[in-house]
Amino acid sequence: MKKILFFCFLMSVCLNFGWAQNEADTNDETIYRFVEEMPEYPGGTDAMNMFIVQHIEYPEAARNHHIQGTILVEFVIEKDGSVSNVTVKNPVHPLLDSAAVKAVRQFKGWKPATNQGNAVRCYYTVPITFQLPDDDFEQDVVPMTKKEARKAAKLGRRF
């Protein structure tokens, strides 16, 4: 009789653990890197690139000092299609990094990633290139003032 009671107790514990796992799966806040269907910006990649071009501001101090480069910005597309956790994966310069982060934070209305038919949180990375036209290099490079350097360093610590 003790063996039967022990077996019943063991089964009930296992079943409760299984139900708890299923409940946890529905409230899963995992951020995925690989999913069945990646998130998509409304209108696709071309529309996303156009959005970036329209909303990016090349900082004047960076332009004056001929600072340029490509920044990888990583962020999370939430289950509702919003953007969160914006970070710079390869910083170029604090002025350019902050401009890229500012532009990415303006993204809205993404189609979220899906796994097994359910919307999930997913990392997404976008390269943003700051490049000056070649004729800008014919001008003399203006050295950065101490005030501009402090401002650039302060921007780098903000995000």
Backbone as ProteinMPNN parsed JSONL, in Angstrom:
{"seq_chain_A": "MKKILFFCFLMSVCLNFGWAQNEADTNDETIYRFVEEMPEYPGGTDAMNMFIVQHIEYPEAARNHHIQGTILVEFVIEKDGSVSNVTVKNPVHPLLDSAAVKAVRQFKGWKPATNQGNAVRCYYTVPITFQLPDDDFEQDVVPMTKKEARKAAKLGRRF", "coords_chain_A": {"N_chain_A": [[0.817, -1.195, 0.0], [1.972, 1.222, 0.776], [3.785, 1.565, -1.26], [2.123, 2.018, -3.434], [0.864, 4.417, -2.695], [3.142, 6.051, -2.578], [3.897, 5.93, -5.291], [1.629, 7.154, -6.488], [1.877, 9.701, -5.359], [4.339, 10.481, -6.442], [3.663, 10.518, -9.178], [1.754, 12.607, -9.22], [3.355, 14.787, -8.535], [5.084, 14.843, -10.734], [3.238, 15.364, -12.806], [2.263, 17.883, -12.027], [4.629, 19.352, -12.279], [4.989, 19.175, -15.033], [2.718, 20.612, -15.95], [3.361, 23.102, -14.923], [5.58, 23.707, -16.465], [4.371, 23.996, -19.006], [2.761, 26.242, -18.548], [4.719, 28.136, -18.011], [5.907, 28.247, -20.498], [4.034, 29.667, -22.032], [4.237, 32.19, -20.98], [6.697, 32.997, -21.746], [9.576, 34.931, -21.844], [11.818, 34.913, -23.324], [14.474, 36.015, -25.416], [14.988, 35.563, -28.708], [17.488, 34.55, -31.083], [17.495, 33.058, -33.344], [14.811, 32.171, -35.278], [11.725, 30.75, -36.546], [10.347, 32.411, -38.329], [11.54, 35.452, -39.249], [11.444, 38.83, -37.846], [9.782, 41.548, -39.556], [10.063, 44.623, -41.205], [7.48, 46.98, -41.977], [6.791, 46.963, -45.363], [9.21, 45.93, -46.028], [12.799, 45.389, -46.465], [13.785, 47.452, -48.12], [12.038, 49.584, -47.526], [12.668, 49.893, -44.831], [15.351, 50.725, -45.002], [14.954, 53.146, -46.342], [13.506, 54.527, -44.39], [15.481, 54.8, -42.436], [17.33, 56.454, -43.804], [15.762, 58.758, -44.069], [15.359, 59.496, -41.411], [17.763, 59.704, -40.109], [20.283, 61.732, -38.692], [23.121, 63.325, -39.602], [25.575, 64.193, -37.47], [26.66, 67.525, -37.071], [29.16, 68.233, -35.987], [30.564, 65.846, -36.346], [30.537, 65.715, -39.11], [32.056, 67.997, -39.745], [34.539, 67.177, -38.826], [35.117, 65.082, -40.389], [34.325, 62.487, -39.661], [33.455, 59.202, -40.092], [31.831, 56.046, -40.833], [30.687, 52.611, -40.38], [28.109, 51.488, -38.388], [26.973, 48.901, -36.33], [23.839, 48.281, -35.182], [22.075, 46.778, -32.668], [18.936, 45.485, -31.69], [15.829, 44.71, -29.999], [12.974, 43.205, -31.298], [9.854, 43.402, -30.147], [7.041, 41.356, -29.029], [4.786, 42.756, -29.752], [5.596, 44.214, -31.897], [7.074, 46.469, -31.405], [10.126, 48.344, -30.688], [12.93, 47.658, -28.62], [15.596, 47.706, -26.146], [17.932, 48.857, -27.454], [21.159, 48.759, -28.706], [24.612, 49.497, -29.419], [26.667, 47.599, -31.389], [29.178, 47.684, -32.649], [30.92, 50.298, -32.009], [31.647, 53.468, -33.55], [32.093, 56.243, -33.297], [31.201, 58.361, -30.607], [29.381, 60.459, -31.347], [28.301, 59.637, -33.841], [27.346, 57.126, -33.101], [25.316, 57.724, -31.227], [23.524, 59.095, -32.883], [22.735, 57.05, -34.621], [21.469, 55.266, -32.838], [19.366, 56.886, -31.982], [17.872, 57.118, -34.364], [17.095, 54.419, -34.799], [15.508, 53.941, -32.57], [13.177, 55.154, -33.318], [11.812, 53.436, -34.96], [8.775, 51.793, -35.758], [5.923, 49.594, -35.634], [6.695, 46.975, -36.531], [6.417, 43.71, -37.973], [6.213, 41.072, -35.856], [8.624, 38.502, -34.929], [8.113, 34.944, -35.355], [7.618, 31.794, -33.779], [6.647, 28.529, -34.029], [4.129, 29.427, -34.709], [3.564, 31.378, -32.849], [3.985, 34.731, -31.679], [7.162, 36.007, -30.897], [9.872, 37.411, -28.944], [12.68, 38.923, -30.49], [16.076, 39.293, -31.469], [17.483, 41.784, -33.601], [19.604, 43.058, -36.084], [20.999, 45.951, -37.518], [22.931, 47.483, -40.011], [24.279, 50.716, -40.066], [25.424, 53.21, -42.069], [27.56, 55.93, -42.075], [28.621, 58.195, -44.291], [30.575, 60.521, -45.909], [30.358, 62.673, -48.795], [32.832, 62.531, -51.415], [33.805, 65.066, -52.187], [33.723, 66.571, -49.884], [36.078, 66.043, -48.583], [37.969, 67.633, -49.654], [38.054, 69.95, -48.307], [39.634, 71.555, -45.499], [40.371, 69.685, -42.571], [38.831, 70.352, -39.565], [40.07, 70.781, -36.35], [38.792, 69.176, -33.43], [37.194, 70.9, -30.835], [37.813, 71.289, -27.272], [35.412, 71.424, -25.918], [33.618, 70.249, -27.753], [34.712, 67.68, -27.801], [34.297, 66.83, -25.132], [31.505, 66.809, -25.133], [31.007, 64.817, -27.045], [32.134, 62.608, -25.722], [30.436, 62.472, -23.537], [28.009, 61.829, -24.774], [28.615, 59.267, -25.592], [28.5, 57.811, -23.222], [25.839, 57.791, -22.57], [24.086, 55.851, -23.703]], "CA_chain_A": [[0.0, 0.0, 0.0], [2.867, 2.372, 0.837], [4.376, 1.72, -2.584], [1.098, 2.599, -4.305], [0.736, 5.833, -2.304], [4.349, 6.729, -3.026], [3.808, 6.034, -6.746], [0.627, 8.194, -6.786], [2.472, 10.981, -4.994], [5.354, 10.766, -7.445], [2.974, 10.868, -10.421], [1.131, 13.928, -9.093], [4.44, 15.767, -8.579], [5.53, 14.915, -12.132], [2.204, 16.031, -13.596], [2.277, 19.31, -11.674], [5.821, 19.933, -12.884], [4.697, 19.288, -16.463], [1.787, 21.725, -16.152], [4.094, 24.346, -14.658], [6.395, 23.971, -17.644], [3.506, 24.505, -20.075], [2.36, 27.601, -18.186], [5.894, 28.992, -18.179], [6.144, 28.423, -21.924], [3.137, 30.687, -22.573], [4.69, 33.484, -20.482], [8.115, 33.011, -22.07], [10.128, 36.234, -22.198], [13.101, 34.654, -23.967], [14.766, 36.782, -26.627], [15.577, 34.605, -29.638], [18.345, 34.991, -32.179], [17.089, 32.26, -34.494], [13.383, 31.884, -35.213], [11.176, 30.203, -37.788], [10.057, 33.539, -39.216], [12.175, 36.659, -38.712], [10.608, 40.025, -37.879], [9.848, 42.261, -40.823], [9.617, 46.01, -41.192], [6.422, 47.164, -42.977], [7.331, 47.354, -46.659], [10.436, 45.18, -46.273], [14.128, 45.955, -46.228], [13.924, 48.736, -48.817], [11.307, 50.586, -46.745], [13.439, 50.122, -43.616], [16.504, 51.55, -45.375], [14.441, 54.486, -46.642], [13.172, 55.122, -43.105], [16.742, 55.203, -41.801], [17.86, 57.612, -44.543], [14.927, 59.923, -43.79], [15.344, 59.858, -39.995], [19.107, 59.819, -39.538], [20.867, 63.064, -38.761], [24.58, 63.292, -39.528], [25.938, 65.292, -36.564], [27.468, 68.563, -37.713], [30.553, 68.13, -35.511], [31.162, 64.677, -37.008], [30.729, 66.102, -40.512], [33.167, 68.949, -39.788], [35.783, 66.476, -38.519], [35.187, 63.968, -41.347], [34.165, 61.211, -38.962], [32.509, 58.364, -40.798], [31.994, 54.62, -40.602], [29.471, 51.799, -40.322], [27.761, 51.087, -37.028], [25.974, 47.836, -36.211], [22.924, 48.555, -34.082], [21.251, 45.614, -32.351], [17.775, 45.817, -30.88], [14.862, 43.625, -29.851], [11.62, 43.42, -31.787], [8.969, 42.808, -29.154], [5.899, 40.589, -29.542], [3.806, 43.694, -30.31], [6.2, 44.903, -33.039], [7.823, 47.652, -30.985], [11.575, 48.194, -30.579], [13.477, 47.902, -27.281], [16.976, 47.252, -25.904], [18.788, 49.302, -28.558], [22.561, 48.84, -28.323], [25.578, 49.586, -30.505], [27.544, 46.428, -31.332], [30.542, 48.114, -32.985], [30.923, 51.759, -32.013], [32.583, 54.173, -34.424], [32.363, 57.494, -32.584], [29.994, 58.644, -29.822], [28.419, 61.296, -32.064], [27.613, 58.81, -34.834], [26.642, 56.059, -32.388], [24.073, 58.245, -30.659], [22.612, 59.411, -33.993], [22.197, 55.773, -35.105], [20.537, 54.77, -31.817], [18.192, 57.761, -32.039], [17.082, 56.752, -35.544], [16.516, 53.083, -34.608], [14.434, 54.027, -31.56], [11.969, 55.682, -33.949], [11.112, 52.361, -35.681], [7.483, 51.38, -35.206], [5.047, 48.773, -36.459], [7.294, 45.785, -37.096], [5.735, 42.416, -37.877], [7.121, 40.358, -34.951], [9.112, 37.16, -35.265], [7.238, 33.876, -34.879], [8.071, 30.42, -33.583], [5.506, 27.631, -33.86], [2.914, 30.207, -34.873], [3.41, 32.375, -31.784], [4.884, 35.877, -31.72], [8.23, 35.925, -29.899], [10.847, 38.492, -28.936], [13.795, 38.513, -31.341], [17.121, 40.262, -31.771], [17.617, 42.191, -34.996], [20.772, 43.926, -36.229], [20.969, 46.79, -38.717], [24.125, 48.32, -40.221], [24.003, 52.098, -40.462], [26.677, 53.777, -42.575], [27.728, 57.376, -42.195], [29.675, 58.419, -45.27], [30.568, 61.856, -46.505], [30.743, 62.699, -50.209], [34.276, 62.721, -51.628], [34.171, 66.477, -52.308], [33.883, 67.139, -48.544], [37.437, 65.835, -48.117], [38.84, 68.658, -50.209], [38.142, 71.01, -47.31], [40.538, 71.236, -44.397], [39.763, 69.085, -41.383], [38.856, 71.27, -38.439], [40.273, 70.019, -35.123], [37.679, 69.205, -32.489], [37.472, 71.691, -29.642], [37.668, 70.537, -26.022], [33.987, 71.384, -25.608], [33.031, 69.232, -28.632], [35.226, 66.374, -27.363], [33.573, 66.473, -23.905], [30.129, 66.492, -25.519], [31.048, 63.512, -27.71], [32.375, 61.589, -24.705], [29.219, 62.388, -22.731], [27.025, 61.091, -25.591], [29.016, 57.855, -25.601], [28.124, 57.167, -21.953], [24.381, 57.864, -22.37], [23.327, 54.665, -24.095]], "C_chain_A": [[0.868, 1.268, 0.0], [3.484, 2.632, -0.532], [3.38, 2.377, -3.538], [0.927, 4.077, -3.987], [1.952, 6.633, -2.768], [4.323, 6.946, -4.544], [2.815, 7.123, -7.155], [1.177, 9.578, -6.483], [3.496, 11.409, -6.044], [4.732, 11.19, -8.774], [2.36, 12.265, -10.349], [2.186, 15.026, -9.137], [4.919, 15.941, -10.021], [4.511, 15.645, -13.0], [2.16, 17.526, -13.298], [3.484, 20.01, -12.279], [5.608, 20.138, -14.387], [3.749, 20.434, -16.756], [2.491, 23.064, -15.918], [4.97, 24.702, -15.843], [5.559, 24.551, -18.769], [3.081, 25.936, -19.791], [3.519, 28.566, -18.369], [6.163, 29.252, -19.656], [5.261, 29.522, -22.507], [3.552, 32.085, -22.123], [6.175, 33.701, -20.773], [8.562, 34.403, -22.512], [11.521, 36.086, -22.801], [13.255, 35.537, -25.199], [15.545, 35.849, -27.545], [16.497, 35.288, -30.631], [17.957, 34.283, -33.469], [15.636, 31.856, -34.312], [12.922, 31.312, -36.552], [10.91, 31.307, -38.803], [10.591, 34.813, -38.572], [11.201, 37.835, -38.719], [10.787, 40.765, -39.198], [9.311, 43.671, -40.655], [8.529, 46.176, -42.248], [6.998, 47.687, -44.296], [8.651, 46.681, -46.983], [11.71, 45.966, -46.022], [14.31, 47.311, -46.907], [13.229, 49.857, -48.053], [12.059, 50.911, -45.456], [14.646, 51.01, -43.913], [16.09, 52.986, -45.685], [14.097, 55.232, -45.351], [14.447, 55.63, -42.418], [17.309, 56.444, -42.474], [17.078, 58.875, -44.201], [15.028, 60.396, -42.347], [16.723, 59.983, -39.35], [19.597, 61.254, -39.702], [22.372, 62.931, -38.579], [24.994, 64.458, -38.634], [26.917, 66.26, -37.23], [28.931, 68.482, -37.28], [31.259, 66.953, -36.17], [31.439, 64.991, -38.477], [31.948, 67.024, -40.636], [34.52, 68.262, -39.589], [35.965, 65.228, -39.372], [35.171, 62.604, -40.658], [33.104, 60.417, -39.706], [32.78, 56.892, -40.484], [30.644, 53.924, -40.563], [29.289, 51.275, -38.907], [26.761, 49.951, -37.106], [25.137, 48.123, -34.975], [22.058, 47.318, -33.886], [20.11, 46.059, -31.453], [16.852, 44.61, -30.834], [13.543, 44.066, -30.446], [10.715, 42.663, -30.825], [7.806, 42.074, -29.828], [4.849, 41.492, -30.18], [4.369, 44.501, -31.488], [6.955, 46.167, -32.679], [9.305, 47.309, -30.831], [12.004, 48.489, -29.142], [14.937, 47.462, -27.257], [17.932, 47.619, -27.048], [20.22, 49.457, -28.042], [23.432, 48.93, -29.58], [26.551, 48.426, -30.35], [28.979, 46.752, -31.737], [30.567, 49.63, -33.089], [31.992, 52.33, -32.948], [33.053, 55.447, -33.726], [31.089, 57.833, -31.823], [28.949, 59.498, -30.542], [27.611, 60.477, -33.068], [26.799, 57.709, -34.161], [25.304, 56.544, -31.842], [23.062, 58.606, -31.741], [21.96, 58.134, -34.529], [21.164, 55.215, -34.124], [19.249, 55.585, -31.845], [17.29, 57.39, -33.216], [16.386, 55.407, -35.342], [15.379, 53.115, -33.586], [13.124, 54.556, -32.148], [11.211, 54.635, -34.76], [9.811, 52.024, -34.972], [6.811, 50.404, -36.16], [5.663, 47.566, -37.123], [6.324, 44.604, -37.018], [6.666, 41.556, -37.029], [7.559, 39.002, -35.498], [8.13, 36.13, -34.729], [8.0, 32.564, -34.772], [6.846, 29.585, -33.292], [4.188, 28.405, -33.877], [2.676, 31.268, -33.822], [4.417, 33.503, -31.95], [5.895, 35.745, -30.585], [9.124, 37.152, -30.013], [12.084, 38.023, -29.699], [14.796, 39.651, -31.516], [17.137, 40.561, -33.27], [18.781, 43.166, -35.064], [20.709, 44.655, -37.563], [22.298, 47.526, -38.831], [23.694, 49.715, -40.669], [25.331, 52.742, -40.825], [26.578, 55.294, -42.645], [28.899, 57.595, -43.137], [29.502, 59.795, -45.885], [30.897, 61.761, -47.981], [32.237, 62.999, -50.346], [34.679, 64.186, -51.682], [34.298, 67.148, -50.944], [35.311, 66.999, -48.041], [38.412, 66.838, -48.694], [39.004, 69.818, -49.237], [39.13, 70.582, -46.214], [39.75, 70.64, -43.244], [39.937, 70.056, -40.233], [39.053, 70.457, -37.167], [39.088, 70.207, -34.17], [38.079, 70.03, -31.268], [37.297, 70.817, -28.409], [36.197, 70.386, -25.656], [33.287, 70.309, -26.452], [33.467, 67.828, -28.213], [34.516, 65.918, -26.091], [32.142, 66.075, -24.22], [30.059, 65.119, -26.185], [31.251, 62.395, -26.695], [31.134, 61.392, -23.838], [28.127, 61.607, -23.484], [27.336, 59.606, -25.585], [28.626, 57.126, -24.341], [26.624, 57.088, -21.771], [23.659, 56.588, -22.718], [24.112, 53.457, -23.875]], "O_chain_A": [[0.555, 2.251, -0.672], [3.684, 3.784, -0.919], [3.767, 3.206, -4.361], [0.853, 4.904, -4.896], [1.82, 7.743, -3.283], [4.686, 8.019, -5.025], [3.098, 7.922, -8.049], [0.972, 10.518, -7.251], [3.512, 12.562, -6.475], [5.219, 12.117, -9.421], [2.439, 13.024, -11.314], [1.946, 16.087, -9.713], [5.135, 17.066, -10.473], [4.887, 16.459, -13.843], [2.035, 18.34, -14.212], [3.372, 21.144, -12.744], [6.007, 21.163, -14.94], [3.956, 21.164, -17.726], [2.243, 24.037, -16.63], [5.094, 25.876, -16.191], [5.985, 25.501, -19.425], [3.045, 26.76, -20.704], [3.326, 29.69, -18.831], [6.594, 30.343, -20.03], [5.703, 30.245, -23.4], [3.253, 33.065, -22.805], [6.828, 34.506, -20.11], [7.995, 34.981, -23.439], [12.31, 37.031, -22.789], [12.295, 35.777, -25.931], [16.637, 35.397, -27.198], [16.309, 36.455, -30.976], [18.077, 34.847, -34.556], [15.277, 31.261, -33.296], [13.634, 31.383, -37.554], [11.209, 31.159, -39.988], [10.154, 35.206, -37.49], [10.246, 37.85, -39.496], [11.809, 40.626, -39.87], [8.259, 43.892, -40.053], [8.63, 45.578, -43.319], [7.624, 48.746, -44.323], [9.166, 46.835, -48.09], [11.695, 47.055, -45.447], [14.918, 48.216, -46.336], [13.767, 50.958, -47.942], [12.09, 52.065, -45.03], [14.932, 51.941, -43.16], [16.795, 53.931, -45.33], [14.365, 56.427, -45.231], [14.483, 56.742, -41.89], [17.724, 57.384, -41.796], [17.665, 59.947, -44.059], [14.808, 61.576, -42.074], [16.831, 60.329, -38.174], [19.352, 61.898, -40.722], [22.843, 62.481, -37.534], [24.783, 65.612, -39.008], [27.881, 65.844, -37.871], [29.835, 68.643, -38.099], [32.436, 67.056, -36.516], [32.462, 64.576, -39.021], [32.773, 66.848, -41.532], [35.531, 68.716, -40.125], [36.853, 64.416, -39.117], [35.91, 61.692, -41.031], [31.992, 60.898, -39.923], [33.826, 56.544, -39.937], [29.596, 54.557, -40.694], [30.201, 50.695, -38.315], [25.799, 50.026, -37.87], [25.657, 48.199, -33.862], [21.389, 46.863, -34.814], [20.288, 46.898, -30.571], [17.063, 43.62, -31.534], [13.045, 45.152, -30.15], [10.799, 41.44, -30.703], [7.618, 42.164, -31.041], [4.1, 41.05, -31.051], [3.686, 45.378, -32.017], [7.432, 46.87, -33.569], [9.688, 46.14, -30.844], [11.519, 49.434, -28.519], [15.446, 46.912, -28.234], [18.658, 46.759, -27.545], [20.472, 50.181, -27.079], [23.034, 48.492, -30.659], [27.188, 48.28, -29.306], [29.911, 46.144, -31.21], [30.267, 50.186, -34.146], [33.073, 51.766, -33.113], [34.252, 55.692, -33.587], [29.994, 57.615, -32.342], [27.751, 59.281, -30.362], [26.389, 60.603, -33.141], [25.692, 57.396, -34.599], [24.286, 55.865, -31.976], [21.859, 58.44, -31.536], [20.772, 58.132, -34.854], [20.104, 54.746, -34.538], [18.157, 55.025, -31.741], [16.068, 57.353, -33.069], [15.21, 55.267, -35.678], [14.396, 52.388, -33.729], [12.071, 54.415, -31.527], [10.093, 54.895, -35.207], [9.751, 51.976, -33.743], [7.102, 50.395, -37.357], [5.201, 47.158, -38.188], [5.509, 44.521, -36.099], [7.806, 41.323, -37.431], [6.941, 38.444, -36.404], [7.402, 36.394, -33.773], [8.897, 32.271, -35.562], [6.079, 29.912, -32.386], [3.253, 28.075, -33.148], [1.683, 31.992, -33.893], [5.567, 33.265, -32.317], [5.534, 35.415, -29.455], [9.137, 37.84, -31.034], [12.493, 36.868, -29.576], [14.42, 40.81, -31.689], [16.842, 39.695, -34.093], [18.926, 44.016, -34.185], [20.408, 44.063, -38.599], [22.752, 48.131, -37.86], [22.845, 49.862, -41.547], [26.246, 52.814, -40.006], [25.632, 55.852, -43.202], [30.032, 57.228, -42.827], [28.414, 60.17, -46.322], [31.636, 60.866, -48.39], [32.827, 63.648, -49.483], [35.785, 64.529, -51.266], [34.924, 68.204, -50.848], [35.726, 67.754, -47.161], [39.566, 66.893, -48.268], [39.967, 70.579, -49.323], [39.411, 69.396, -46.04], [38.616, 71.035, -42.974], [41.042, 70.526, -39.958], [38.285, 69.528, -36.916], [38.473, 71.272, -34.124], [39.178, 69.871, -30.735], [36.708, 69.738, -28.481], [35.782, 69.346, -25.144], [32.465, 69.551, -25.937], [32.671, 66.89, -28.268], [34.165, 64.744, -25.974], [31.619, 65.118, -23.648], [29.143, 64.344, -25.91], [30.613, 61.347, -26.793], [30.819, 60.267, -23.449], [27.406, 60.813, -22.88], [26.426, 58.778, -25.573], [28.434, 55.911, -24.382], [26.165, 56.371, -20.882], [22.671, 56.265, -22.058], [23.638, 52.354, -24.148]]}, "name": "protein", "num_of_chains": 1, "seq": "MKKILFFCFLMSVCLNFGWAQNEADTNDETIYRFVEEMPEYPGGTDAMNMFIVQHIEYPEAARNHHIQGTILVEFVIEKDGSVSNVTVKNPVHPLLDSAAVKAVRQFKGWKPATNQGNAVRCYYTVPITFQLPDDDFEQDVVPMTKKEARKAAKLGRRF"}
